[in-house]
Amino acid sequence: MGGATEGGYKHSSVRSEKEDLHRTFIYYCNKEPCRAGAKVQMFAPNVDQMHVVNHCEGKPTAEKRNVLQESARIARGDVSDLTKLDITAFDALVIPGGFGVAKNLSDWAVKGKEYTVQPQVEKLIKGFHSVGKPLAMCCISPVLAARALPGCEITVGHDKECERWPYAQTATTMTELGCKHVNKNVGEVHIDVKNKLVTTSAFMCNAPIHEVFDGVGVMVTELLKLA
C-alpha cells in the first residue's frame, strides 16, 4: 500500500469499468483496508471502454464511455488517472476483477490464452513487485499477474468445471502459461510468498455474495500482513 502514513498504510486500487463488480463490492474492497487503518486511493486508466453493454438485454450498444469517468461515477469517490499512480507513495496494490479486467485492463475476453495486459497496468504490477511491495488480485484479475510475473503462484478457484465453478478452464490456462495454480475455495486465498502476491477467486465462483465478500476480506487481511 505505498508510503506508510501516520494512520497506517496507503493502499492503491485499480478500477476497470462499471460492469466489473457490484458497487457494494467496490465499497467492500475499500472498507476492509480502511478498517485496518489503511488509506485507500483508487485509480483507473483514462481510456475508452472496449464497449458498453445494455445489461437489460445483455448486448453491446453503440454508446462510448470512458473507463476513468465511469469508475469515478460507480465508485462515488476520488478516482485518479492511472498515469498519476506513484509507486513510492503506496505500500501495496489491489486490483479487483470483473469484466473490466478482461476487456479494459487486458484483452483476455477476446484473445483468451493469447491475451496481453494493458501496458500501464503491466508496468505498475512489475513496478510494485520490483521494489518488494505486495499485490492482491481477485476474481479474474490474477490473469494480469500471470502475464506480468511469469511463473507466479495464483488461484482463480478450482480447475474442475461444475455449477459452482463455471470458469474453471481459466485455471487450466494459467497452468499452461507456466503459473502454479492452487485450488482454493471462495472464502480462501493463496499467498505466493516469494512474489508477495495474494489472490482469491471471488466471482469466479458461483457462490452467495457474502461468501465472496468473506474471501476478499481474507485477501485484504493477508495483504496488510505483507505490507
CSV table of C-alpha atoms in Angstrom, one decimal:
chain,number,residue,atom,x,y,z
A,1,MET,CA,0.0,0.0,0.0
A,2,GLY,CA,2.6,2.7,-0.7
A,3,GLY,CA,4.2,5.1,1.7
A,4,ALA,CA,3.2,4.5,5.3
A,5,THR,CA,1.4,7.3,6.9
A,6,GLU,CA,0.7,8.3,10.5
A,7,GLY,CA,-2.6,6.4,10.3
A,8,GLY,CA,-1.1,3.2,8.9
A,9,TYR,CA,-0.7,2.2,5.3
A,10,LYS,CA,-1.6,3.7,1.9
A,11,HIS,CA,-3.3,1.3,-0.5
A,12,SER,CA,-3.9,1.8,-4.2
A,13,SER,CA,-6.7,0.2,-6.1
A,14,VAL,CA,-7.0,0.0,-9.9
A,15,ARG,CA,-10.6,0.1,-11.2
A,16,SER,CA,-11.6,-1.1,-14.6
A,17,GLU,CA,-15.2,-0.4,-15.7
A,18,LYS,CA,-18.8,-0.1,-14.5
A,19,GLU,CA,-19.7,-3.8,-15.1
A,20,ASP,CA,-16.7,-5.2,-13.3
A,21,LEU,CA,-18.2,-5.8,-9.9
A,22,HIS,CA,-21.2,-4.7,-7.8
A,23,ARG,CA,-20.8,-1.2,-6.4
A,24,THR,CA,-21.1,-2.7,-2.9
A,25,PHE,CA,-18.1,-5.0,-3.7
A,26,ILE,CA,-16.0,-1.9,-4.6
A,27,TYR,CA,-17.0,-0.4,-1.3
A,28,TYR,CA,-16.0,-3.6,0.5
A,29,CYS,CA,-12.6,-3.7,-1.2
A,30,ASN,CA,-12.1,-0.2,0.3
A,31,LYS,CA,-13.8,-0.8,3.6
A,32,GLU,CA,-11.5,-3.7,4.7
A,33,PRO,CA,-8.2,-1.8,4.3
A,34,CYS,CA,-9.8,1.3,6.0
A,35,ARG,CA,-10.9,-0.9,8.9
A,36,ALA,CA,-7.2,-1.9,9.3
A,37,GLY,CA,-6.0,1.7,9.3
A,38,ALA,CA,-5.0,1.9,5.7
A,39,LYS,CA,-5.6,4.9,3.4
A,40,VAL,CA,-7.1,3.9,0.1
A,41,GLN,CA,-6.8,5.7,-3.2
A,42,MET,CA,-8.4,4.4,-6.4
A,43,PHE,CA,-7.1,4.7,-9.9
A,44,ALA,CA,-8.3,3.9,-13.4
A,45,PRO,CA,-6.9,4.2,-16.9
A,46,ASN,CA,-8.2,7.2,-18.9
A,47,VAL,CA,-9.2,5.3,-22.0
A,48,ASP,CA,-12.5,4.3,-23.7
A,49,GLN,CA,-14.2,1.1,-22.6
A,50,MET,CA,-13.9,-1.8,-25.0
A,51,HIS,CA,-17.7,-1.5,-25.4
A,52,VAL,CA,-20.8,-0.5,-23.4
A,53,VAL,CA,-23.3,-3.3,-22.6
A,54,ASN,CA,-27.0,-2.9,-22.1
A,55,HIS,CA,-27.4,-5.1,-19.1
A,56,CYS,CA,-31.2,-5.4,-19.6
A,57,GLU,CA,-30.6,-7.2,-22.9
A,58,GLY,CA,-27.1,-8.4,-22.3
A,59,LYS,CA,-26.0,-6.9,-25.6
A,60,PRO,CA,-23.3,-4.3,-26.6
A,61,THR,CA,-24.6,-0.8,-27.7
A,62,ALA,CA,-23.1,1.9,-29.9
A,63,GLU,CA,-22.5,4.2,-26.9
A,64,LYS,CA,-19.0,5.2,-25.9
A,65,ARG,CA,-17.9,5.6,-22.3
A,66,ASN,CA,-14.6,6.4,-20.6
A,67,VAL,CA,-13.2,4.0,-18.1
A,68,LEU,CA,-11.9,6.7,-15.7
A,69,GLN,CA,-15.2,8.6,-15.8
A,70,GLU,CA,-17.3,5.5,-15.3
A,71,SER,CA,-15.0,4.4,-12.4
A,72,ALA,CA,-15.5,7.7,-10.7
A,73,ARG,CA,-19.3,7.5,-11.1
A,74,ILE,CA,-19.6,3.9,-9.9
A,75,ALA,CA,-17.2,4.3,-7.0
A,76,ARG,CA,-18.7,7.6,-5.9
A,77,GLY,CA,-15.2,8.5,-4.8
A,78,ASP,CA,-11.9,10.2,-5.7
A,79,VAL,CA,-10.6,8.2,-8.6
A,80,SER,CA,-7.4,9.4,-10.2
A,81,ASP,CA,-5.9,8.8,-13.6
A,82,LEU,CA,-3.7,5.7,-13.6
A,83,THR,CA,-0.8,7.6,-15.0
A,84,LYS,CA,-0.6,9.6,-11.7
A,85,LEU,CA,0.0,6.5,-9.6
A,86,ASP,CA,3.4,7.0,-7.9
A,87,ILE,CA,4.6,3.6,-6.6
A,88,THR,CA,6.8,5.3,-4.0
A,89,ALA,CA,3.7,6.8,-2.3
A,90,PHE,CA,2.0,3.5,-1.7
A,91,ASP,CA,2.6,0.3,0.2
A,92,ALA,CA,0.6,-2.1,-1.8
A,93,LEU,CA,-1.6,-2.6,-4.9
A,94,VAL,CA,-5.0,-4.2,-5.1
A,95,ILE,CA,-6.7,-5.0,-8.4
A,96,PRO,CA,-10.4,-6.1,-8.2
A,97,GLY,CA,-11.6,-8.3,-11.1
A,98,GLY,CA,-14.7,-8.5,-13.3
A,99,PHE,CA,-15.2,-7.9,-17.0
A,100,GLY,CA,-13.3,-4.7,-16.8
A,101,VAL,CA,-10.1,-6.6,-16.2
A,102,ALA,CA,-10.9,-9.0,-19.1
A,103,LYS,CA,-11.9,-6.2,-21.5
A,104,ASN,CA,-10.1,-3.0,-20.5
A,105,LEU,CA,-7.1,-3.9,-18.3
A,106,SER,CA,-6.3,-6.7,-20.8
A,107,ASP,CA,-7.8,-8.3,-23.9
A,108,TRP,CA,-8.4,-11.6,-22.2
A,109,ALA,CA,-12.1,-11.5,-23.1
A,110,VAL,CA,-11.4,-11.6,-26.8
A,111,LYS,CA,-8.0,-13.3,-27.1
A,112,GLY,CA,-8.1,-15.9,-24.3
A,113,LYS,CA,-4.7,-17.5,-23.8
A,114,GLU,CA,-3.1,-15.2,-26.3
A,115,TYR,CA,-4.0,-12.1,-24.3
A,116,THR,CA,-1.9,-9.1,-23.4
A,117,VAL,CA,-2.1,-6.8,-20.4
A,118,GLN,CA,-2.7,-3.0,-20.8
A,119,PRO,CA,0.8,-1.5,-20.8
A,120,GLN,CA,0.2,0.9,-17.9
A,121,VAL,CA,-1.2,-1.9,-15.7
A,122,GLU,CA,1.6,-4.3,-16.5
A,123,LYS,CA,4.2,-1.6,-15.8
A,124,LEU,CA,2.6,-1.0,-12.4
A,125,ILE,CA,2.4,-4.6,-11.4
A,126,LYS,CA,6.1,-5.1,-12.3
A,127,GLY,CA,6.9,-1.8,-10.5
A,128,PHE,CA,5.4,-2.8,-7.2
A,129,HIS,CA,6.9,-6.2,-7.5
A,130,SER,CA,10.4,-5.0,-8.3
A,131,VAL,CA,10.5,-3.0,-5.0
A,132,GLY,CA,9.1,-5.8,-2.9
A,133,LYS,CA,5.7,-4.2,-2.3
A,134,PRO,CA,2.8,-6.7,-2.1
A,135,LEU,CA,-0.1,-7.1,-4.5
A,136,ALA,CA,-3.6,-8.5,-4.2
A,137,MET,CA,-5.9,-9.6,-7.0
A,138,CYS,CA,-9.3,-11.3,-7.0
A,139,CYS,CA,-11.8,-12.8,-9.5
A,140,ILE,CA,-10.3,-12.7,-13.0
A,141,SER,CA,-7.5,-10.2,-12.2
A,142,PRO,CA,-4.9,-12.9,-11.3
A,143,VAL,CA,-4.5,-13.4,-15.1
A,144,LEU,CA,-2.8,-10.0,-15.1
A,145,ALA,CA,-0.2,-11.3,-12.7
A,146,ALA,CA,0.2,-14.5,-14.7
A,147,ARG,CA,1.3,-12.4,-17.7
A,148,ALA,CA,3.3,-9.7,-15.8
A,149,LEU,CA,5.0,-12.1,-13.3
A,150,PRO,CA,5.8,-15.3,-15.2
A,151,GLY,CA,5.8,-18.4,-13.0
A,152,CYS,CA,4.0,-16.8,-10.1
A,153,GLU,CA,1.5,-18.7,-7.9
A,154,ILE,CA,-2.1,-17.8,-8.1
A,155,THR,CA,-5.7,-19.0,-7.5
A,156,VAL,CA,-8.8,-18.4,-9.5
A,157,GLY,CA,-10.7,-21.0,-7.6
A,158,HIS,CA,-10.9,-24.6,-8.8
A,159,ASP,CA,-9.7,-26.3,-12.0
A,160,LYS,CA,-12.7,-28.7,-12.5
A,161,GLU,CA,-15.7,-27.1,-14.1
A,162,CYS,CA,-19.1,-27.6,-12.4
A,163,GLU,CA,-22.1,-25.5,-11.5
A,164,ARG,CA,-20.2,-23.8,-8.6
A,165,TRP,CA,-17.1,-23.3,-10.7
A,166,PRO,CA,-18.2,-22.4,-14.2
A,167,TYR,CA,-14.9,-20.7,-15.2
A,168,ALA,CA,-12.6,-23.5,-14.1
A,169,GLN,CA,-10.9,-23.5,-17.6
A,170,THR,CA,-9.1,-20.3,-16.6
A,171,ALA,CA,-7.1,-22.3,-14.0
A,172,THR,CA,-6.0,-24.7,-16.7
A,173,THR,CA,-4.9,-21.9,-18.9
A,174,MET,CA,-2.9,-20.3,-16.1
A,175,THR,CA,-1.0,-23.6,-15.7
A,176,GLU,CA,-0.4,-23.8,-19.4
A,177,LEU,CA,1.2,-20.3,-19.2
A,178,GLY,CA,3.7,-21.5,-16.6
A,179,CYS,CA,2.0,-20.4,-13.4
A,180,LYS,CA,1.3,-22.6,-10.5
A,181,HIS,CA,-2.4,-22.7,-9.9
A,182,VAL,CA,-3.6,-23.7,-6.4
A,183,ASN,CA,-7.2,-24.8,-5.9
A,184,LYS,CA,-8.9,-22.7,-3.2
A,185,ASN,CA,-12.4,-22.3,-2.1
A,186,VAL,CA,-14.2,-19.0,-2.4
A,187,GLY,CA,-13.5,-18.0,1.2
A,188,GLU,CA,-9.8,-18.8,1.0
A,189,VAL,CA,-6.8,-17.1,-0.6
A,190,HIS,CA,-3.4,-18.3,-1.9
A,191,ILE,CA,-0.3,-16.4,-0.9
A,192,ASP,CA,2.7,-16.5,-3.2
A,193,VAL,CA,5.3,-15.7,-0.5
A,194,LYS,CA,8.1,-15.3,-3.0
A,195,ASN,CA,6.3,-12.7,-5.1
A,196,LYS,CA,4.2,-11.2,-2.2
A,197,LEU,CA,1.1,-11.9,-4.2
A,198,VAL,CA,-2.3,-12.7,-2.6
A,199,THR,CA,-5.2,-14.0,-4.8
A,200,THR,CA,-8.7,-15.2,-4.2
A,201,SER,CA,-11.4,-16.4,-6.6
A,202,ALA,CA,-14.3,-14.0,-5.7
A,203,PHE,CA,-16.9,-14.1,-8.5
A,204,MET,CA,-15.1,-16.9,-10.4
A,205,CYS,CA,-17.2,-19.0,-8.0
A,206,ASN,CA,-21.0,-19.2,-8.3
A,207,ALA,CA,-21.4,-18.5,-4.6
A,208,PRO,CA,-23.6,-16.3,-2.4
A,209,ILE,CA,-22.2,-12.8,-2.3
A,210,HIS,CA,-21.5,-12.9,1.4
A,211,GLU,CA,-19.1,-15.8,0.7
A,212,VAL,CA,-17.4,-13.8,-2.0
A,213,PHE,CA,-17.0,-10.8,0.4
A,214,ASP,CA,-15.5,-13.1,3.1
A,215,GLY,CA,-12.8,-14.2,0.7
A,216,VAL,CA,-12.0,-10.7,-0.3
A,217,GLY,CA,-11.8,-9.8,3.4
A,218,VAL,CA,-9.2,-12.6,3.9
A,219,MET,CA,-7.3,-11.3,0.9
A,220,VAL,CA,-7.0,-7.8,2.3
A,221,THR,CA,-6.1,-9.1,5.8
A,222,GLU,CA,-3.2,-11.2,4.3
A,223,LEU,CA,-2.1,-8.3,2.1
A,224,LEU,CA,-1.8,-6.0,5.1
A,225,LYS,CA,0.4,-8.5,6.8
A,226,LEU,CA,2.8,-8.3,3.9
A,227,ALA,CA,2.8,-4.5,3.7
